[in-house]
Structure formats: C-alpha cells, structure tokens
CSV table of C-alpha atoms and ligand atoms in Angstrom, one decimal:
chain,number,residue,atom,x,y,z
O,1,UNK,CA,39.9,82.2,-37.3
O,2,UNK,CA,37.0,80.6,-35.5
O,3,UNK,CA,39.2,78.4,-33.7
O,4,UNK,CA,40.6,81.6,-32.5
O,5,UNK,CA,36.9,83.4,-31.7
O,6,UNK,CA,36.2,80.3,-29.8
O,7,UNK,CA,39.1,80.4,-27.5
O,8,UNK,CA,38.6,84.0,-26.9
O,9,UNK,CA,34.8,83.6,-26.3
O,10,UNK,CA,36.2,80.7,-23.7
O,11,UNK,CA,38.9,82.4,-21.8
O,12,UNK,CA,36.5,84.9,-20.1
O,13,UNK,CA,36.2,83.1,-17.1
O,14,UNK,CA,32.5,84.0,-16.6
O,15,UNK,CA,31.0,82.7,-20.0
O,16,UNK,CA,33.5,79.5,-19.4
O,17,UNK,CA,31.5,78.7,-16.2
O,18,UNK,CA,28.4,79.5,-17.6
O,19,UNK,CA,28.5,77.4,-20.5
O,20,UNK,CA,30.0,74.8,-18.4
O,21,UNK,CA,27.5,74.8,-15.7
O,22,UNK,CA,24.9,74.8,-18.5
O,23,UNK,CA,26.4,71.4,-20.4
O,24,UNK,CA,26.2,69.8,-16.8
O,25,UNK,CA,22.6,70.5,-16.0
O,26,UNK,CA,21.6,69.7,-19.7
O,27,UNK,CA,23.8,66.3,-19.5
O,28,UNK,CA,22.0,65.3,-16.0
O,29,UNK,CA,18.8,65.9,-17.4
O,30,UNK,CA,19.1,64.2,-20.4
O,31,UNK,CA,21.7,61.1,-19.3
O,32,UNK,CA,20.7,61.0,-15.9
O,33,UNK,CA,21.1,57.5,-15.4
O,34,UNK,CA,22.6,55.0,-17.7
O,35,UNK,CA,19.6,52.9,-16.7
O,36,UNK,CA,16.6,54.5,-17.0
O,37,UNK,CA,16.2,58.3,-16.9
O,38,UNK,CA,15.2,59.8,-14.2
O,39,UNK,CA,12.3,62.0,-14.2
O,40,UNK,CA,10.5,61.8,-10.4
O,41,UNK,CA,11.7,61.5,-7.3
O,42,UNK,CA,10.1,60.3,-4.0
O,43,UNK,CA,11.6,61.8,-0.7
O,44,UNK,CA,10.3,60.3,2.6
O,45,UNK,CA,11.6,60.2,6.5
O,46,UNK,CA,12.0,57.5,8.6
O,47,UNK,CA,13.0,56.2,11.8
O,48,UNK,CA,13.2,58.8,14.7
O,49,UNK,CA,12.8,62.6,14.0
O,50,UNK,CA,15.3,64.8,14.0
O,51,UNK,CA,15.9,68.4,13.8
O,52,UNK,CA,16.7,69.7,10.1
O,53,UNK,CA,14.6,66.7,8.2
O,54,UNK,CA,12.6,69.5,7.3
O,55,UNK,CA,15.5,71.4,5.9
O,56,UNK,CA,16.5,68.2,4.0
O,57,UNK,CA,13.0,67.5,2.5
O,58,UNK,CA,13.3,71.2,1.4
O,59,UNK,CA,16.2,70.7,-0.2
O,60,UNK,CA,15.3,67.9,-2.3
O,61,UNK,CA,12.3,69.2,-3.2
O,62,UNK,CA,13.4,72.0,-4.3
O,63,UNK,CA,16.8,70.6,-6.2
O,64,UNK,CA,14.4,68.6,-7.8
O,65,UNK,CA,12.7,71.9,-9.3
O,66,UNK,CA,15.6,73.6,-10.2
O,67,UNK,CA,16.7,70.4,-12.2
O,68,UNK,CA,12.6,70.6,-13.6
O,69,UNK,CA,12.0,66.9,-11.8
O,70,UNK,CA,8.5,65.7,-10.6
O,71,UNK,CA,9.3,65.1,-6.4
O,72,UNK,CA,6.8,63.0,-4.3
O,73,UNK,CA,6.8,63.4,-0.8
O,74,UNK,CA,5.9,59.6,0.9
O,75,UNK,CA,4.0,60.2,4.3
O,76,UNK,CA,5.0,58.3,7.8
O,77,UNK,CA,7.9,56.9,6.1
O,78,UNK,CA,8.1,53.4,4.6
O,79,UNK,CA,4.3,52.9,5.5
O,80,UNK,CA,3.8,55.7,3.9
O,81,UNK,CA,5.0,53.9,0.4
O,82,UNK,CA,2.6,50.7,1.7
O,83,UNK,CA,-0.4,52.9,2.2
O,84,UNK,CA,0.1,54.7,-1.3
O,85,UNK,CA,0.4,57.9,1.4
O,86,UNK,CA,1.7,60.7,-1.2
O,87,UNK,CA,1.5,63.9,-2.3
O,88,UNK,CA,3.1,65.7,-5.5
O,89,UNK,CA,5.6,68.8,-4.1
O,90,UNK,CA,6.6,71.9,-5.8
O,91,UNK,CA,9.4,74.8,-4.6
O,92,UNK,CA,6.6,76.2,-3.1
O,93,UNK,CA,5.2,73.1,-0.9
O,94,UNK,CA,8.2,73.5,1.0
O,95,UNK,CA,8.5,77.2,2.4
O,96,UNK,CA,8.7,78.2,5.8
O,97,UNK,CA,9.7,75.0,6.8
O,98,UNK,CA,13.9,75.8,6.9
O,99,UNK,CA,13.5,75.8,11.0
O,100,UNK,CA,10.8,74.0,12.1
O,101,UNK,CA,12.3,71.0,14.0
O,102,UNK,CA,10.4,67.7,13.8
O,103,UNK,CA,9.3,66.6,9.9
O,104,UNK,CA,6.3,67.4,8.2
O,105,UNK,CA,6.4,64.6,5.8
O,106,UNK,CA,6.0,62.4,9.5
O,107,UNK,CA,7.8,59.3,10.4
O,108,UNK,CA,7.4,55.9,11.9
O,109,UNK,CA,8.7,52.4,12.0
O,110,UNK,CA,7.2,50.4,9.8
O,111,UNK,CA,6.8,46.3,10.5
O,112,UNK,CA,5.5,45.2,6.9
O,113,UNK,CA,9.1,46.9,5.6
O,114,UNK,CA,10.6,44.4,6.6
O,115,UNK,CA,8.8,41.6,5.1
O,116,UNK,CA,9.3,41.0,1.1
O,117,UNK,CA,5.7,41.2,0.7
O,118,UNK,CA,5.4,44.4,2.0
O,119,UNK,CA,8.9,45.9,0.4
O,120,UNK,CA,7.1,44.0,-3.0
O,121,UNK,CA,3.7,46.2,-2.2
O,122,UNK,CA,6.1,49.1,-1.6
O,123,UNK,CA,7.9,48.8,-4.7
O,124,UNK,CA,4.7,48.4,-7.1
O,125,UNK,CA,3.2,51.8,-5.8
O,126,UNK,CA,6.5,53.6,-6.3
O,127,UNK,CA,6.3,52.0,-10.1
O,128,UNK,CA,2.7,53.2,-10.5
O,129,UNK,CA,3.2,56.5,-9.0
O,130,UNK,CA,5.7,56.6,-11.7
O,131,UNK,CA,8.6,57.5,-9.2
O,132,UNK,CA,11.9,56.7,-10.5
O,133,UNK,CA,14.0,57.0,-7.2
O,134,UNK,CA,13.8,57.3,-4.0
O,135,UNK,CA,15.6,59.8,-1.2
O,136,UNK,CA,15.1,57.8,2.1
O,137,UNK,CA,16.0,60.7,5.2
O,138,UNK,CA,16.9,58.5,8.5
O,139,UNK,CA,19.4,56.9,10.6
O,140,UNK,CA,20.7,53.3,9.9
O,141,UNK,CA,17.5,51.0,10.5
O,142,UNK,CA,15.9,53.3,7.6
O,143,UNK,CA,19.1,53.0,5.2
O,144,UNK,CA,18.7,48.7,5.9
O,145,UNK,CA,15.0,48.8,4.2
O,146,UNK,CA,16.5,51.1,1.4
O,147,UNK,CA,19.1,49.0,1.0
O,148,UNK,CA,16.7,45.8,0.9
O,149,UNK,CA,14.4,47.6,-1.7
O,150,UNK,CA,17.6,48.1,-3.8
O,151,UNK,CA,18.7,44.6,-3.1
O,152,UNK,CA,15.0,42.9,-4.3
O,153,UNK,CA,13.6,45.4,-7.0
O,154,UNK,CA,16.7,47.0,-8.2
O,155,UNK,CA,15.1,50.5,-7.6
O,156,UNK,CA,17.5,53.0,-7.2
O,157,UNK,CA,17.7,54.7,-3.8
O,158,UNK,CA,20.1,57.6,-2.0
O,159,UNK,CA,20.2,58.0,1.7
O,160,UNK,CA,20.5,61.2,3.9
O,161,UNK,CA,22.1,60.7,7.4
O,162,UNK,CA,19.6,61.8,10.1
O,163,UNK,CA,19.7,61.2,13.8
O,164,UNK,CA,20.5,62.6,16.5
O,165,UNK,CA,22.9,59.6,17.6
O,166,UNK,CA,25.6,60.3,15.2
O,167,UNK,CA,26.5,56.8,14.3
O,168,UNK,CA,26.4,56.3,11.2
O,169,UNK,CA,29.6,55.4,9.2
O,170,UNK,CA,31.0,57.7,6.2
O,171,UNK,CA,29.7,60.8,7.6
O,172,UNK,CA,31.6,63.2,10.3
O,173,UNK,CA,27.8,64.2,11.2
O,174,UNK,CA,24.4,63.4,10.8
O,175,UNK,CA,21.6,66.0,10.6
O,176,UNK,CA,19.8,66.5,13.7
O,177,UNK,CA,23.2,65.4,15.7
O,178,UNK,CA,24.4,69.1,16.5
O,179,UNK,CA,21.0,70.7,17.6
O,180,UNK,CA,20.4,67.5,19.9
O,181,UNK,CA,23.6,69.0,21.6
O,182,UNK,CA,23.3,72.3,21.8
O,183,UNK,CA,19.9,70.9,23.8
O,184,UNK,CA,21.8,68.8,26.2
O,185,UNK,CA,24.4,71.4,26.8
O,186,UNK,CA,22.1,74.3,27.7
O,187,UNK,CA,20.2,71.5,29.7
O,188,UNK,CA,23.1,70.8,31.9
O,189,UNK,CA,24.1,74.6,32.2
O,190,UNK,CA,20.5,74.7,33.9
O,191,UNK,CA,21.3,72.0,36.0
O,192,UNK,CA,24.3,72.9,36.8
O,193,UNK,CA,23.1,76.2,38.8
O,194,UNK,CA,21.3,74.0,41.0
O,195,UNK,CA,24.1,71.8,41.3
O,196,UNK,CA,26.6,74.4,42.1
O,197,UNK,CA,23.5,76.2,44.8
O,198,UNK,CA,23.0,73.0,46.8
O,199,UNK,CA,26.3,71.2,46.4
O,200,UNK,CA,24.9,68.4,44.2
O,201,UNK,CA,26.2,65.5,42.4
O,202,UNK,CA,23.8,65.3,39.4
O,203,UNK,CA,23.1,62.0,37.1
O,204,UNK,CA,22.0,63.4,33.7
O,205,UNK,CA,21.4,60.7,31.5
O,206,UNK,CA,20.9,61.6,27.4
O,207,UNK,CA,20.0,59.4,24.6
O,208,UNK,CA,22.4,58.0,21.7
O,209,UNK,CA,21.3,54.3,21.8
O,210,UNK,CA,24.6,52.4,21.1
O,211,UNK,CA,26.7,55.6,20.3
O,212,UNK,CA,28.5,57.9,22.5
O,213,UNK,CA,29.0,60.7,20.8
O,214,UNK,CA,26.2,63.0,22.9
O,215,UNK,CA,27.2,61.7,26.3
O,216,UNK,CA,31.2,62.6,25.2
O,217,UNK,CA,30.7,65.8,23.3
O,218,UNK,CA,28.3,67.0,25.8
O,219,UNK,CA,30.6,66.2,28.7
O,220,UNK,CA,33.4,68.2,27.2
O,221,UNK,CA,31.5,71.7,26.1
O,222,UNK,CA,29.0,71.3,29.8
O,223,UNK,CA,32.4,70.5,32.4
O,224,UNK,CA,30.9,67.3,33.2
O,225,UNK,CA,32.8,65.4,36.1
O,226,UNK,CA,32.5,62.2,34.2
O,227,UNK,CA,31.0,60.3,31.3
O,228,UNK,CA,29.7,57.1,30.7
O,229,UNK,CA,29.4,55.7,27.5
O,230,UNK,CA,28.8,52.6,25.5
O,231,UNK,CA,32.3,52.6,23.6
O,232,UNK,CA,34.3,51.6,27.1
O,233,UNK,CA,33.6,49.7,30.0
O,234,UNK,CA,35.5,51.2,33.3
O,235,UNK,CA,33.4,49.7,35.6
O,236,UNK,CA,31.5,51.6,38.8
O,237,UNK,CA,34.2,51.4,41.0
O,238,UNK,CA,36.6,54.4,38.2
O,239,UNK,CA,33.4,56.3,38.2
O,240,UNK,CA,33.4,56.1,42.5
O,241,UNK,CA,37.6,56.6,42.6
O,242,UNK,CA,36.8,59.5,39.9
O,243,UNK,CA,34.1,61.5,42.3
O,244,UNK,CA,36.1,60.8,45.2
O,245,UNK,CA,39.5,62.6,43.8
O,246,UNK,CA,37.4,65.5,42.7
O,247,UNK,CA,35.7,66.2,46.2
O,248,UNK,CA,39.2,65.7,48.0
O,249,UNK,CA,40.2,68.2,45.5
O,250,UNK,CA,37.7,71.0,46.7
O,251,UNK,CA,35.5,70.1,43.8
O,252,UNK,CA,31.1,70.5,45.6
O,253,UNK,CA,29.4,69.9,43.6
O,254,UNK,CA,29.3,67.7,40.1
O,255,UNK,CA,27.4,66.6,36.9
O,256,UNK,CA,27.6,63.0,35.2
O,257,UNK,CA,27.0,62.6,31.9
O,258,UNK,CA,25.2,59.4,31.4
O,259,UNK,CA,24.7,57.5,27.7
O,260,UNK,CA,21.6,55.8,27.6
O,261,UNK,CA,23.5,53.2,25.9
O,262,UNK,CA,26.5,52.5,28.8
O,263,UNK,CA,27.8,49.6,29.7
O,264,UNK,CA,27.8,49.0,34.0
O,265,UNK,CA,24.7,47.1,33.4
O,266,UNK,CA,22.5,49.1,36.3
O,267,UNK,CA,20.1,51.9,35.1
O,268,UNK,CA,20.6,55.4,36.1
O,269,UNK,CA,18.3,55.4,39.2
O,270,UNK,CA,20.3,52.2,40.6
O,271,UNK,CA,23.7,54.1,39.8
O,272,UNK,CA,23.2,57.0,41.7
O,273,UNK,CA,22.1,54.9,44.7
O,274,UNK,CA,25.3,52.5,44.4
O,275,UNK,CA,26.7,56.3,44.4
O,276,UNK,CA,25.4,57.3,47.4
O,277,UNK,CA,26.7,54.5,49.3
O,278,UNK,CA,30.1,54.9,48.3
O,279,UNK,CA,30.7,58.5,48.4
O,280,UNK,CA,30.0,60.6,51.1
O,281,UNK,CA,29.1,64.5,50.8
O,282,UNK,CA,27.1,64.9,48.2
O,283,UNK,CA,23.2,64.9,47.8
O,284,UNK,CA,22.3,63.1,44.4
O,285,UNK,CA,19.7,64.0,41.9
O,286,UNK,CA,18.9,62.2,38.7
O,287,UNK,CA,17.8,63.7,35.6
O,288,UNK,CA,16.9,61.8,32.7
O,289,UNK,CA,16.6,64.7,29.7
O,290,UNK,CA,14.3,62.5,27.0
O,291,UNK,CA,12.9,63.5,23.8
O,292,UNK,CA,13.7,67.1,24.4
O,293,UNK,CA,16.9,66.2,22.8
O,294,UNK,CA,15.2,65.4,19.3
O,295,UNK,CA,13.1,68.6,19.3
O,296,UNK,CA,12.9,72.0,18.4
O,297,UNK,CA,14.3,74.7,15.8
O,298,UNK,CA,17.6,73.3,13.8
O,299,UNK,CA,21.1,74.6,14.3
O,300,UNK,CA,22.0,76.6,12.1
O,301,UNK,CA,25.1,73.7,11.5
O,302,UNK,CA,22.0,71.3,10.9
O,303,UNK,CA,20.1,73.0,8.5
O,304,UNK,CA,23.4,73.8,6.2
O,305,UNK,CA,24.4,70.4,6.4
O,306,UNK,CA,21.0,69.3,5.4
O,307,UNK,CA,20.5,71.4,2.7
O,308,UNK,CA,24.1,70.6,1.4
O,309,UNK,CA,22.8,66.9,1.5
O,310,UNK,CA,19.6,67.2,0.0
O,311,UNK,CA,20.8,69.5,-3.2
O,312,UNK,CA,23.7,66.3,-2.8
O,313,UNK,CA,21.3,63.2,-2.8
O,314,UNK,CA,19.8,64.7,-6.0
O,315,UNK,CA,22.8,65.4,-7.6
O,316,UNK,CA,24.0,62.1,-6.7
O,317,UNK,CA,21.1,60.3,-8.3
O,318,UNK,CA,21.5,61.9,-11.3
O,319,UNK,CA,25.1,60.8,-11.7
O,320,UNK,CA,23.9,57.3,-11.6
O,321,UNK,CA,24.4,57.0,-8.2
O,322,UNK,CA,22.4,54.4,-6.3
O,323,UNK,CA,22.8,52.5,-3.1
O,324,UNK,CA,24.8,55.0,-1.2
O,325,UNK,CA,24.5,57.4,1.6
O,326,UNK,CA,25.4,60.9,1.2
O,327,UNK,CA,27.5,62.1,3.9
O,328,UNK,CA,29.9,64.8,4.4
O,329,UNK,CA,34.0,64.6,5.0
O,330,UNK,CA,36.2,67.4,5.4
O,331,UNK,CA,33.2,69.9,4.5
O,332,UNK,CA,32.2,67.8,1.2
O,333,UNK,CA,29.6,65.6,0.2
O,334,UNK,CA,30.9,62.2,-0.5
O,335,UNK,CA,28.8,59.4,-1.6
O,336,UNK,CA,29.3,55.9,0.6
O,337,UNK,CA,27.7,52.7,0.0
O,338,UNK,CA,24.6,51.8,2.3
O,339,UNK,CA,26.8,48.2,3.6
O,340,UNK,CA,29.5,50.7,5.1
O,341,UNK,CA,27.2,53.5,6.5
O,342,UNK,CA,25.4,50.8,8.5
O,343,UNK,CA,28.5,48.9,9.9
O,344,UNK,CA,28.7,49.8,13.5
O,345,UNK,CA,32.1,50.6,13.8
O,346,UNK,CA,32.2,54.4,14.8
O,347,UNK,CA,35.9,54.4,17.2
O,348,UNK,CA,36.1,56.3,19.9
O,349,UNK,CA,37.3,59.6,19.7
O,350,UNK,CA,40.0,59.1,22.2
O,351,UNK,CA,41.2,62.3,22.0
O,352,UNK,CA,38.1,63.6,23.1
O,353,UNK,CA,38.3,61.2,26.4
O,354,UNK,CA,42.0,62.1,26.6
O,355,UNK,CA,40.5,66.4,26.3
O,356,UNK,CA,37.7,65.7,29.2
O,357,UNK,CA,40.3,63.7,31.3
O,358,UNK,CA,42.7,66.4,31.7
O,359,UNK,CA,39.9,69.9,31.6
O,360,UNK,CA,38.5,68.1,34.7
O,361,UNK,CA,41.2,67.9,36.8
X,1,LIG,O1,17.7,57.2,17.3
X,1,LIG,C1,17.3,58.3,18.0
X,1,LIG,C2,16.8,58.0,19.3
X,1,LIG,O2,16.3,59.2,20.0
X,1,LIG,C3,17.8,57.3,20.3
X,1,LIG,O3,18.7,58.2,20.8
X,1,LIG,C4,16.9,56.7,21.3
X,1,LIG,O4,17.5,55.6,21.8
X,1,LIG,C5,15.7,56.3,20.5
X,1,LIG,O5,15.7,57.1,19.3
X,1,LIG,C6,14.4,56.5,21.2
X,1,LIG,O6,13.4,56.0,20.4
X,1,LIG,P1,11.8,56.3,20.6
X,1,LIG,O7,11.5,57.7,20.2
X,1,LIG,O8,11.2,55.3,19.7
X,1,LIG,O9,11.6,56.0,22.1
C-alpha cells in the first residue's frame, strides 16, 4: 500500500522534478566535493577585457547565492589575489551589470603569477580568506596560472573562456568573441561607404593575436575582397593576383580584412604600399580598428553564453570538478581539462575559406 502511494505521489511528473531537483541541490550542498566541501568561492578576471565578463561575474555570483555559497570577487585579477584585493558579493552586488561591456571586478597581467613565490602568496590569502575555489574568467595565459595554482597547492580551480580571439580549445566560442564581431562588421560597413564613394581599396586590420577567427568571420558577414590570417601563408603575390582578378572583373572598389596576427611578415602600412605598386586603379587607405573591438555593450549571444557558463563553473565545482574549463559544444556546457583548452590547435575552418572564396567572385 505505501509502495503503491509512493509511486502514485512519483508519477506526477511535476512533484517527480521537484523532488528531484530538490535531492540535487541538497546533495551538492552537502557532498560538494569529495575533498573538502565547498562553502566560498572566489571569482576574478584576467587577461584582456572582454565584453560579457560582467555577465559571467554575475552569474557566478549569483549561482553561488542560489546554492546559499559565500562568493569573493578578487580585484585586477591574479594581483588582485597577491594584494589580498577582495570584496565579499551578494545577488545584489551584481545588478545592472548584465550589459555593461568591460569588467568591474578589473583586470591585468600580473608578473609575480608567474613566479612560485607569488602563486605561494596567492594561494595563502585565498586559504585565509577562507575561499575554497576559485572561478578564474580569461583567455588562455589566465587558464596557465590557474592551472599552475592547481598544479602547486592543489586548490581547486574552474575556468570561463573569455576573449575576444576565440582560440581557446574545447569551446565553439568564447565570451566576448561575438560582440568583438558584430564591432568589426559594422566598422567595415562604415568603411565600406567610403570605399564604394571614392573607389577605394581599404586595409582594415583587426586583432586576434595568433587566431583567425575575427579576420575570417568578419570577412565573410562584411564582403571582404580578401583575408589574411595567421592559419595560412599565401604569400603577397595571391593577395596582388586576387585584387587584380576582381578589378578586371568590374569590381571599384574593395576592403581587406587583415589579422593582426598574419603571416607575410610586413605590417599593414608596408602592405598596402607593396599594394600600391603592384596594382593600379585604386587609391589605398589603411585602417587599423584597435581596442574598439574589445568594448562596449555584450551581444546578446555573449551575455547568454556567459551566464550559461557562469551558473556552469559553479555547478561544475560542486560536482567535484577541478582543473577544467567550461566551454560550450553543440549548445551545452561541457567541462574540458585546462592542458587541452590551452593547446593551440584551433584548425581552420576551411569551409569558411572555401564560403568567402566563392561569395567573392
Ligand atoms: O587577447 C585579446 C587581445 O585584444 C588580442 O586580440 C590583442 O592581440 C591583445 O589582446 C592586445 O592586448 P593589449 O590590450 O594588452 O594591447
């Protein structure tokens, strides 16, 4: 009879879930981690900014409350945890922060990190503050510390992907990635009604360090003539073949999408003279975009995918999770382990190449 009152209580799908959802949250709470239960959480930034760090930090923080943890938010990044630079968050130290682009914890690359002494000086403040883990927000110089304070101390850590560049292994994107090019591609729309007005060929060059991923991406959603990128080596003289085809074609005027990162060896001011010897017909501007790409208000692809990562990293740290990245795959959050996230071994998207070769014909 109870056996029976039990499975009918059960089979409405609504009290099932609840109950459920309730015997998770009570099991992470109270087994957390197998090693030592976790019951504060420090959440910094580091590296270069990107749009929807705030989004992330608000996430965390406020994940944290929901699961009733203490959170910490560590100032300037990893100098932030050598300076003792903290400051206890609630739900509430967080609002109105959703689109602000930039992050208001602040960031910076910190030297002493990446000595033992300082990651020792770093690790004893986190103990005293009485911070069980950490959330580290950043590209892959940021996830290399965390993994070196994991590595050393054995203090549990969880990384967010956030850059602009989009290189970081065992994530389809990284926050920040998507606003950074909707900027470039409403840049080069501006410049491309000069362009088109004075029958200009125009050198844009956008960051990405090693990656290609703006320069390509861009390329394809502005109609840029051509791209150069880091991940393949043409040489001048395609580029030159390239821009002479189009003008024998009709074309008047044209945009190249330059990654800061490419490969010919000659900077983008020496390019476009090279350029002007070699093709005739066109009058040639260079514009070099900067750290406009890193600011302003998130997407609104940047500040889901940052709050599905910060609610993630927290969830992730209280499965026992430690030395990984959370990144997302096919629309979930998957965990990854710091070693792979950092390997620089992003492909090519060829198809992409193949996609901008043909729509410029
Ligand atoms: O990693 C983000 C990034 O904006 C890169 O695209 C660029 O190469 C670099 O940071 C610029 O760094 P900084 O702001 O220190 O000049």
């Amino acid at each position: 009879m109870l056996f029976l009152r039990a499975f009918f209580f059960f089979i409405n799908r609504k009290r099932f879930s609840f109950c459920v959802n309730w015997f998770i949250i009570f099991k992470r709470l109270r087994f957390g981690s197998m090693s030592k239960k976790i019951e504060k959480i420090g959440v910094l930034t580091s590296g270069g900014d990107a749009p929807g760090m705030n989004a992330a930090i608000r996430a965390v923080v406020r994940a944290c409350a929901y699961y009733d943890l203490g959170c910490v938010g560590i100032y300037r990044g990893y100098q932030g945890l050598i300076d003792k630079d903290f400051e206890e968050l609630a739900a509430r130290s967080v609002r109105n922060i959703i689109n602000r682009g930039g992050t208001f914890l602040k960031s910076a690359r910190c030297a002493a990190f990446r000595t033992e002494e300082g990651r020792a000086l770093a690790h004893q403040n986190l103990v005293e503050a009485g911070i069980d883990a950490l959330v580290v927000i950043g590209g892959d110089g940021s996830f290399t510390g965390a993994l070196r304070l994991k590595e050393e101390h054995g203090f549990p850590v969880i990384g967010i992907p956030a850059t602009i560049d989009n290189d970081i292994n065992g994530t389809d994107y990284t926050i920040g990635y998507d606003t950074a090019l909707n900027t470039v591609v409403d840049a080069i729309d501006k410049i491309r009604d000069t362009a088109s007005s004075h029958n200009r060929l125009f050198l844009v060059e956008v960051m990405g360090r090693d990656a290609g991923d703006i320069a390509l991406n861009s390329g394809v959603g502005a109609g840029a003539e051509e791209i150069l990128i880091p991940e393949e080596d043409k040489g001048i003289e395609h580029l030159i073949e390239s821009l002479k085809r189009s003008k024998k074609s009709g074309k008047t005027s044209s945009i190249i999408v330059v990654a800061e990162g490419e490969r010919s060896g000659k900077n983008i001011l020496e390019l476009a003279e090279i350029i002007g010897t070699k093709v005739t017909g066109y009058d040639i501007r260079v514009s070099v975009l900067g750290h406009i790409q890193r600011g302003g208000a998130p997407s609104c692809y940047d500040r889901v995918l940052a709050s599905k990562l910060g609610v993630g990293a927290v969830d992730a740290l209280l499965k026992g999770e430690s030395n990984v990245m959370v990144g997302i795959t096919n629309r979930k959050v998957t965990s990854v382990a710091f070693e792979i996230a950092i390997k620089k071994q992003r492909p090519l998207d060829t198809d992409l190449r193949r996609v901008l070769n043909i729509t410029t014909i």
